[in-house]
């Protein structure tokens, strides 16, 4: 039995390869696969460990996950996306629009990586019409701080196996190929400080 409960969610960025280069993206994407990405056998071993760990949700992230050669082959053109970055005011406007839309939306609108959203939901006292308000607690950061590295929270694994608390806090905790991801989760001094 593990001392620290596993994360609820693991985000595994399986490749840095992507056909786009969006300014607003947190990923340091490339137009080719990074030379240090885990091989198919290494990735499968990591996924076996994650499956045995008892997490509830696994997200395949990237780059563009479908670009990984051992998943699906795609011929696409890499494009810069000019004007894709939002100003702080534009982000606030979009977030406020989402909060208002939540009142009439029949499902919970989740915005991972946007701690401002639950604050605006509370500030506007948004009460959903189609489901009980307590279900809003499923939104990341609602009624609690960041879940990165927290028991029943989440962590991120990069294409080369590096483990970080989340894509917004890119501090290396260890490498899942060099060391068991569960051991990193349980023994990281950085996660101990975050917790």
PDB file of C-alpha atoms in Angstrom:
ATOM      1  CA  UNK A   1       0.000   0.000   0.000  1.00  0.00           C
ATOM      2  CA  UNK A   2       1.245   3.453  -0.908  1.00  0.00           C
ATOM      3  CA  UNK A   3       1.762   6.081   1.779  1.00  0.00           C
ATOM      4  CA  UNK A   4       0.424   8.982  -0.282  1.00  0.00           C
ATOM      5  CA  UNK A   5      -2.779   8.530  -2.312  1.00  0.00           C
ATOM      6  CA  UNK A   6      -2.165   8.618  -6.059  1.00  0.00           C
ATOM      7  CA  UNK A   7      -3.173  11.604  -8.126  1.00  0.00           C
ATOM      8  CA  UNK A   8      -6.692  11.577  -9.484  1.00  0.00           C
ATOM      9  CA  UNK A   9      -5.375  12.629 -12.888  1.00  0.00           C
ATOM     10  CA  UNK A  10      -2.120  12.066 -14.750  1.00  0.00           C
ATOM     11  CA  UNK A  11      -1.442  14.059 -17.882  1.00  0.00           C
ATOM     12  CA  UNK A  12       1.109  12.272 -20.083  1.00  0.00           C
ATOM     13  CA  UNK A  13       2.517  14.411 -22.874  1.00  0.00           C
ATOM     14  CA  UNK A  14       3.436  11.563 -25.213  1.00  0.00           C
ATOM     15  CA  UNK A  15       5.200  13.716 -27.806  1.00  0.00           C
ATOM     16  CA  UNK A  16       6.429  17.241 -28.383  1.00  0.00           C
ATOM     17  CA  UNK A  17       5.713  16.920 -32.109  1.00  0.00           C
ATOM     18  CA  UNK A  18       2.910  19.165 -33.330  1.00  0.00           C
ATOM     19  CA  UNK A  19       1.737  20.593 -36.630  1.00  0.00           C
ATOM     20  CA  UNK A  20       0.921  23.942 -34.993  1.00  0.00           C
ATOM     21  CA  UNK A  21       2.893  26.509 -33.049  1.00  0.00           C
ATOM     22  CA  UNK A  22       0.232  28.320 -31.048  1.00  0.00           C
ATOM     23  CA  UNK A  23       1.512  31.243 -29.005  1.00  0.00           C
ATOM     24  CA  UNK A  24      -0.918  30.493 -26.174  1.00  0.00           C
ATOM     25  CA  UNK A  25       0.130  26.827 -25.803  1.00  0.00           C
ATOM     26  CA  UNK A  26       2.183  25.806 -22.769  1.00  0.00           C
ATOM     27  CA  UNK A  27       3.913  23.019 -24.698  1.00  0.00           C
ATOM     28  CA  UNK A  28       7.327  23.608 -26.212  1.00  0.00           C
ATOM     29  CA  UNK A  29       6.169  21.881 -29.402  1.00  0.00           C
ATOM     30  CA  UNK A  30       8.431  20.898 -32.292  1.00  0.00           C
ATOM     31  CA  UNK A  31       7.825  19.972 -35.911  1.00  0.00           C
ATOM     32  CA  UNK A  32       9.630  16.655 -35.305  1.00  0.00           C
ATOM     33  CA  UNK A  33       9.602  14.206 -32.424  1.00  0.00           C
ATOM     34  CA  UNK A  34      12.122  15.127 -29.727  1.00  0.00           C
ATOM     35  CA  UNK A  35      15.108  12.754 -29.675  1.00  0.00           C
ATOM     36  CA  UNK A  36      14.619  12.005 -25.975  1.00  0.00           C
ATOM     37  CA  UNK A  37      10.949  10.943 -26.156  1.00  0.00           C
ATOM     38  CA  UNK A  38      10.226   7.588 -24.565  1.00  0.00           C
ATOM     39  CA  UNK A  39      10.260   4.689 -26.992  1.00  0.00           C
ATOM     40  CA  UNK A  40       7.153   2.564 -27.528  1.00  0.00           C
ATOM     41  CA  UNK A  41       8.365  -0.084 -25.059  1.00  0.00           C
ATOM     42  CA  UNK A  42       9.364   2.553 -22.485  1.00  0.00           C
ATOM     43  CA  UNK A  43       6.011   4.316 -22.840  1.00  0.00           C
ATOM     44  CA  UNK A  44       4.129   1.005 -22.463  1.00  0.00           C
ATOM     45  CA  UNK A  45       6.068   0.208 -19.292  1.00  0.00           C
ATOM     46  CA  UNK A  46       5.266   3.659 -17.904  1.00  0.00           C
ATOM     47  CA  UNK A  47       1.574   3.214 -18.776  1.00  0.00           C
ATOM     48  CA  UNK A  48       1.543  -0.174 -17.002  1.00  0.00           C
ATOM     49  CA  UNK A  49       2.921   1.509 -13.882  1.00  0.00           C
ATOM     50  CA  UNK A  50       0.339   4.279 -14.111  1.00  0.00           C
ATOM     51  CA  UNK A  51      -2.489   1.748 -14.605  1.00  0.00           C
ATOM     52  CA  UNK A  52      -1.402  -0.214 -11.524  1.00  0.00           C
ATOM     53  CA  UNK A  53      -1.127   2.982  -9.486  1.00  0.00           C
ATOM     54  CA  UNK A  54      -4.893   3.452  -9.206  1.00  0.00           C
ATOM     55  CA  UNK A  55      -5.425   6.815 -10.862  1.00  0.00           C
ATOM     56  CA  UNK A  56      -8.879   7.695 -12.189  1.00  0.00           C
ATOM     57  CA  UNK A  57      -8.122   9.715 -15.309  1.00  0.00           C
ATOM     58  CA  UNK A  58      -5.264   9.610 -17.821  1.00  0.00           C
ATOM     59  CA  UNK A  59      -4.918  12.401 -20.369  1.00  0.00           C
ATOM     60  CA  UNK A  60      -2.759  11.958 -23.459  1.00  0.00           C
ATOM     61  CA  UNK A  61      -1.279  15.354 -24.133  1.00  0.00           C
ATOM     62  CA  UNK A  62       1.482  16.750 -26.318  1.00  0.00           C
ATOM     63  CA  UNK A  63       2.402  18.393 -28.721  1.00  0.00           C
ATOM     64  CA  UNK A  64      -0.232  16.700 -30.791  1.00  0.00           C
ATOM     65  CA  UNK A  65      -0.762  13.171 -29.372  1.00  0.00           C
ATOM     66  CA  UNK A  66      -2.025  11.827 -32.699  1.00  0.00           C
ATOM     67  CA  UNK A  67       1.330  12.707 -34.226  1.00  0.00           C
ATOM     68  CA  UNK A  68       3.074   9.977 -32.274  1.00  0.00           C
ATOM     69  CA  UNK A  69       4.174   7.387 -34.844  1.00  0.00           C
ATOM     70  CA  UNK A  70       3.048   4.426 -32.761  1.00  0.00           C
ATOM     71  CA  UNK A  71      -0.506   5.792 -32.427  1.00  0.00           C
ATOM     72  CA  UNK A  72      -1.644   7.254 -35.712  1.00  0.00           C
ATOM     73  CA  UNK A  73       0.284   8.568 -38.731  1.00  0.00           C
ATOM     74  CA  UNK A  74      -0.838  12.073 -39.955  1.00  0.00           C
ATOM     75  CA  UNK A  75       0.890  14.251 -43.123  1.00  0.00           C
ATOM     76  CA  UNK A  76       0.088  17.847 -41.842  1.00  0.00           C
ATOM     77  CA  UNK A  77       1.707  21.219 -42.269  1.00  0.00           C
ATOM     78  CA  UNK A  78       3.136  23.074 -39.272  1.00  0.00           C
ATOM     79  CA  UNK A  79       1.694  26.572 -39.053  1.00  0.00           C
ATOM     80  CA  UNK A  80       2.265  29.540 -36.834  1.00  0.00           C
ATOM     81  CA  UNK A  81      -0.983  30.890 -35.421  1.00  0.00           C
ATOM     82  CA  UNK A  82      -0.592  34.669 -35.447  1.00  0.00           C
ATOM     83  CA  UNK A  83      -2.761  36.556 -33.028  1.00  0.00           C
ATOM     84  CA  UNK A  84      -3.675  33.437 -31.026  1.00  0.00           C
ATOM     85  CA  UNK A  85      -2.425  34.785 -27.707  1.00  0.00           C
ATOM     86  CA  UNK A  86      -5.101  36.472 -25.619  1.00  0.00           C
ATOM     87  CA  UNK A  87      -4.511  39.610 -23.603  1.00  0.00           C
ATOM     88  CA  UNK A  88      -5.299  39.519 -19.886  1.00  0.00           C
ATOM     89  CA  UNK A  89      -8.520  41.434 -20.543  1.00  0.00           C
ATOM     90  CA  UNK A  90      -9.538  39.034 -23.337  1.00  0.00           C
ATOM     91  CA  UNK A  91      -8.903  36.069 -21.005  1.00  0.00           C
ATOM     92  CA  UNK A  92     -11.022  37.705 -18.319  1.00  0.00           C
ATOM     93  CA  UNK A  93     -13.823  38.416 -20.816  1.00  0.00           C
ATOM     94  CA  UNK A  94     -13.811  34.806 -22.076  1.00  0.00           C
ATOM     95  CA  UNK A  95     -13.772  33.493 -18.513  1.00  0.00           C
ATOM     96  CA  UNK A  96     -16.691  35.722 -17.511  1.00  0.00           C
ATOM     97  CA  UNK A  97     -18.604  34.612 -20.617  1.00  0.00           C
ATOM     98  CA  UNK A  98     -18.021  30.948 -19.663  1.00  0.00           C
ATOM     99  CA  UNK A  99     -19.177  31.620 -16.104  1.00  0.00           C
ATOM    100  CA  UNK A 100     -22.422  33.146 -17.380  1.00  0.00           C
ATOM    101  CA  UNK A 101     -22.861  30.268 -19.848  1.00  0.00           C
ATOM    102  CA  UNK A 102     -22.545  27.809 -16.931  1.00  0.00           C
ATOM    103  CA  UNK A 103     -25.922  28.981 -15.583  1.00  0.00           C
ATOM    104  CA  UNK A 104     -27.803  27.443 -18.548  1.00  0.00           C
ATOM    105  CA  UNK A 105     -25.344  24.733 -19.586  1.00  0.00           C
ATOM    106  CA  UNK A 106     -26.539  21.176 -18.819  1.00  0.00           C
ATOM    107  CA  UNK A 107     -22.988  19.978 -18.018  1.00  0.00           C
ATOM    108  CA  UNK A 108     -20.160  21.258 -15.835  1.00  0.00           C
ATOM    109  CA  UNK A 109     -17.856  23.531 -17.823  1.00  0.00           C
ATOM    110  CA  UNK A 110     -14.295  22.697 -16.791  1.00  0.00           C
ATOM    111  CA  UNK A 111     -11.333  24.910 -17.601  1.00  0.00           C
ATOM    112  CA  UNK A 112      -8.132  23.076 -16.613  1.00  0.00           C
ATOM    113  CA  UNK A 113      -5.231  25.457 -16.308  1.00  0.00           C
ATOM    114  CA  UNK A 114      -7.452  28.483 -15.634  1.00  0.00           C
ATOM    115  CA  UNK A 115      -7.575  29.210 -11.885  1.00  0.00           C
ATOM    116  CA  UNK A 116      -9.500  32.450 -12.588  1.00  0.00           C
ATOM    117  CA  UNK A 117     -12.640  30.578 -13.728  1.00  0.00           C
ATOM    118  CA  UNK A 118     -13.830  29.202 -10.356  1.00  0.00           C
ATOM    119  CA  UNK A 119     -13.088  32.559  -8.734  1.00  0.00           C
ATOM    120  CA  UNK A 120     -15.377  34.288 -11.230  1.00  0.00           C
ATOM    121  CA  UNK A 121     -18.059  31.591 -10.756  1.00  0.00           C
ATOM    122  CA  UNK A 122     -18.041  32.367  -7.033  1.00  0.00           C
ATOM    123  CA  UNK A 123     -17.800  36.123  -7.510  1.00  0.00           C
ATOM    124  CA  UNK A 124     -20.880  36.053  -9.770  1.00  0.00           C
ATOM    125  CA  UNK A 125     -22.583  33.489  -7.496  1.00  0.00           C
ATOM    126  CA  UNK A 126     -23.351  31.280 -10.498  1.00  0.00           C
ATOM    127  CA  UNK A 127     -26.071  28.739  -9.739  1.00  0.00           C
ATOM    128  CA  UNK A 128     -26.540  26.150 -12.517  1.00  0.00           C
ATOM    129  CA  UNK A 129     -30.140  25.526 -13.586  1.00  0.00           C
ATOM    130  CA  UNK A 130     -29.726  21.936 -14.813  1.00  0.00           C
ATOM    131  CA  UNK A 131     -27.763  20.189 -12.053  1.00  0.00           C
ATOM    132  CA  UNK A 132     -27.072  20.593  -8.329  1.00  0.00           C
ATOM    133  CA  UNK A 133     -24.652  23.440  -7.539  1.00  0.00           C
ATOM    134  CA  UNK A 134     -22.359  21.155  -5.513  1.00  0.00           C
ATOM    135  CA  UNK A 135     -21.260  19.540  -8.798  1.00  0.00           C
ATOM    136  CA  UNK A 136     -19.339  22.739  -9.555  1.00  0.00           C
ATOM    137  CA  UNK A 137     -16.820  21.452  -7.004  1.00  0.00           C
ATOM    138  CA  UNK A 138     -15.575  19.109  -9.764  1.00  0.00           C
ATOM    139  CA  UNK A 139     -14.014  22.132 -11.440  1.00  0.00           C
ATOM    140  CA  UNK A 140     -10.268  22.401 -10.826  1.00  0.00           C
ATOM    141  CA  UNK A 141      -9.437  24.923  -8.070  1.00  0.00           C
ATOM    142  CA  UNK A 142     -13.062  25.272  -6.941  1.00  0.00           C
ATOM    143  CA  UNK A 143     -13.067  25.507  -3.102  1.00  0.00           C
ATOM    144  CA  UNK A 144      -9.377  24.638  -2.973  1.00  0.00           C
ATOM    145  CA  UNK A 145      -5.996  25.697  -4.207  1.00  0.00           C
ATOM    146  CA  UNK A 146      -4.064  24.172  -7.049  1.00  0.00           C
ATOM    147  CA  UNK A 147      -4.226  20.379  -7.184  1.00  0.00           C
ATOM    148  CA  UNK A 148      -0.790  19.938  -8.762  1.00  0.00           C
ATOM    149  CA  UNK A 149       1.106  17.330  -6.801  1.00  0.00           C
ATOM    150  CA  UNK A 150      -1.632  16.930  -4.214  1.00  0.00           C
ATOM    151  CA  UNK A 151      -2.967  13.551  -3.096  1.00  0.00           C
ATOM    152  CA  UNK A 152      -5.995  12.917  -5.308  1.00  0.00           C
ATOM    153  CA  UNK A 153      -4.784  15.864  -7.414  1.00  0.00           C
ATOM    154  CA  UNK A 154      -2.683  15.563 -10.554  1.00  0.00           C
ATOM    155  CA  UNK A 155       0.772  15.463 -12.074  1.00  0.00           C
ATOM    156  CA  UNK A 156       2.244  15.647 -15.574  1.00  0.00           C
ATOM    157  CA  UNK A 157       4.700  13.414 -17.392  1.00  0.00           C
ATOM    158  CA  UNK A 158       6.568  14.926 -20.342  1.00  0.00           C
ATOM    159  CA  UNK A 159       7.519  13.033 -23.523  1.00  0.00           C
ATOM    160  CA  UNK A 160      11.026  12.257 -22.232  1.00  0.00           C
ATOM    161  CA  UNK A 161       9.640  10.879 -18.956  1.00  0.00           C
ATOM    162  CA  UNK A 162      10.301  13.988 -16.854  1.00  0.00           C
ATOM    163  CA  UNK A 163       7.678  14.343 -14.115  1.00  0.00           C
ATOM    164  CA  UNK A 164       6.491  17.866 -13.259  1.00  0.00           C
ATOM    165  CA  UNK A 165       3.670  19.040 -10.951  1.00  0.00           C
ATOM    166  CA  UNK A 166       1.718  20.467 -13.920  1.00  0.00           C
ATOM    167  CA  UNK A 167       2.255  22.177 -17.271  1.00  0.00           C
ATOM    168  CA  UNK A 168       2.022  25.547 -15.552  1.00  0.00           C
ATOM    169  CA  UNK A 169       4.651  24.624 -12.952  1.00  0.00           C
ATOM    170  CA  UNK A 170       7.427  23.066 -14.996  1.00  0.00           C
ATOM    171  CA  UNK A 171       9.739  22.087 -12.172  1.00  0.00           C
ATOM    172  CA  UNK A 172      11.375  18.703 -12.717  1.00  0.00           C
ATOM    173  CA  UNK A 173      10.593  16.255  -9.932  1.00  0.00           C
ATOM    174  CA  UNK A 174      12.371  13.293 -11.489  1.00  0.00           C
ATOM    175  CA  UNK A 175      12.231  11.102 -14.576  1.00  0.00           C
ATOM    176  CA  UNK A 176       9.720   8.246 -14.799  1.00  0.00           C
ATOM    177  CA  UNK A 177      12.063   6.203 -16.990  1.00  0.00           C
ATOM    178  CA  UNK A 178      14.995   6.518 -14.594  1.00  0.00           C
ATOM    179  CA  UNK A 179      12.908   6.096 -11.446  1.00  0.00           C
ATOM    180  CA  UNK A 180       9.441   4.726 -10.656  1.00  0.00           C
ATOM    181  CA  UNK A 181       6.779   7.436 -11.024  1.00  0.00           C
ATOM    182  CA  UNK A 182       5.081   6.303  -7.808  1.00  0.00           C
ATOM    183  CA  UNK A 183       8.362   6.752  -5.912  1.00  0.00           C
ATOM    184  CA  UNK A 184       8.768  10.243  -7.399  1.00  0.00           C
ATOM    185  CA  UNK A 185       5.189  11.095  -6.358  1.00  0.00           C
ATOM    186  CA  UNK A 186       5.679   9.846  -2.816  1.00  0.00           C
ATOM    187  CA  UNK A 187       9.241  10.992  -2.111  1.00  0.00           C
ATOM    188  CA  UNK A 188       9.723  14.269  -4.001  1.00  0.00           C
ATOM    189  CA  UNK A 189      10.915  17.029  -1.645  1.00  0.00           C
ATOM    190  CA  UNK A 190       9.352  19.596  -4.005  1.00  0.00           C
ATOM    191  CA  UNK A 191       5.924  17.927  -3.783  1.00  0.00           C
ATOM    192  CA  UNK A 192       6.322  17.686  -0.012  1.00  0.00           C
ATOM    193  CA  UNK A 193       6.745  21.489   0.069  1.00  0.00           C
ATOM    194  CA  UNK A 194       3.767  22.048  -2.262  1.00  0.00           C
ATOM    195  CA  UNK A 195       1.589  19.803  -0.111  1.00  0.00           C
TER     196      UNK A 195
END
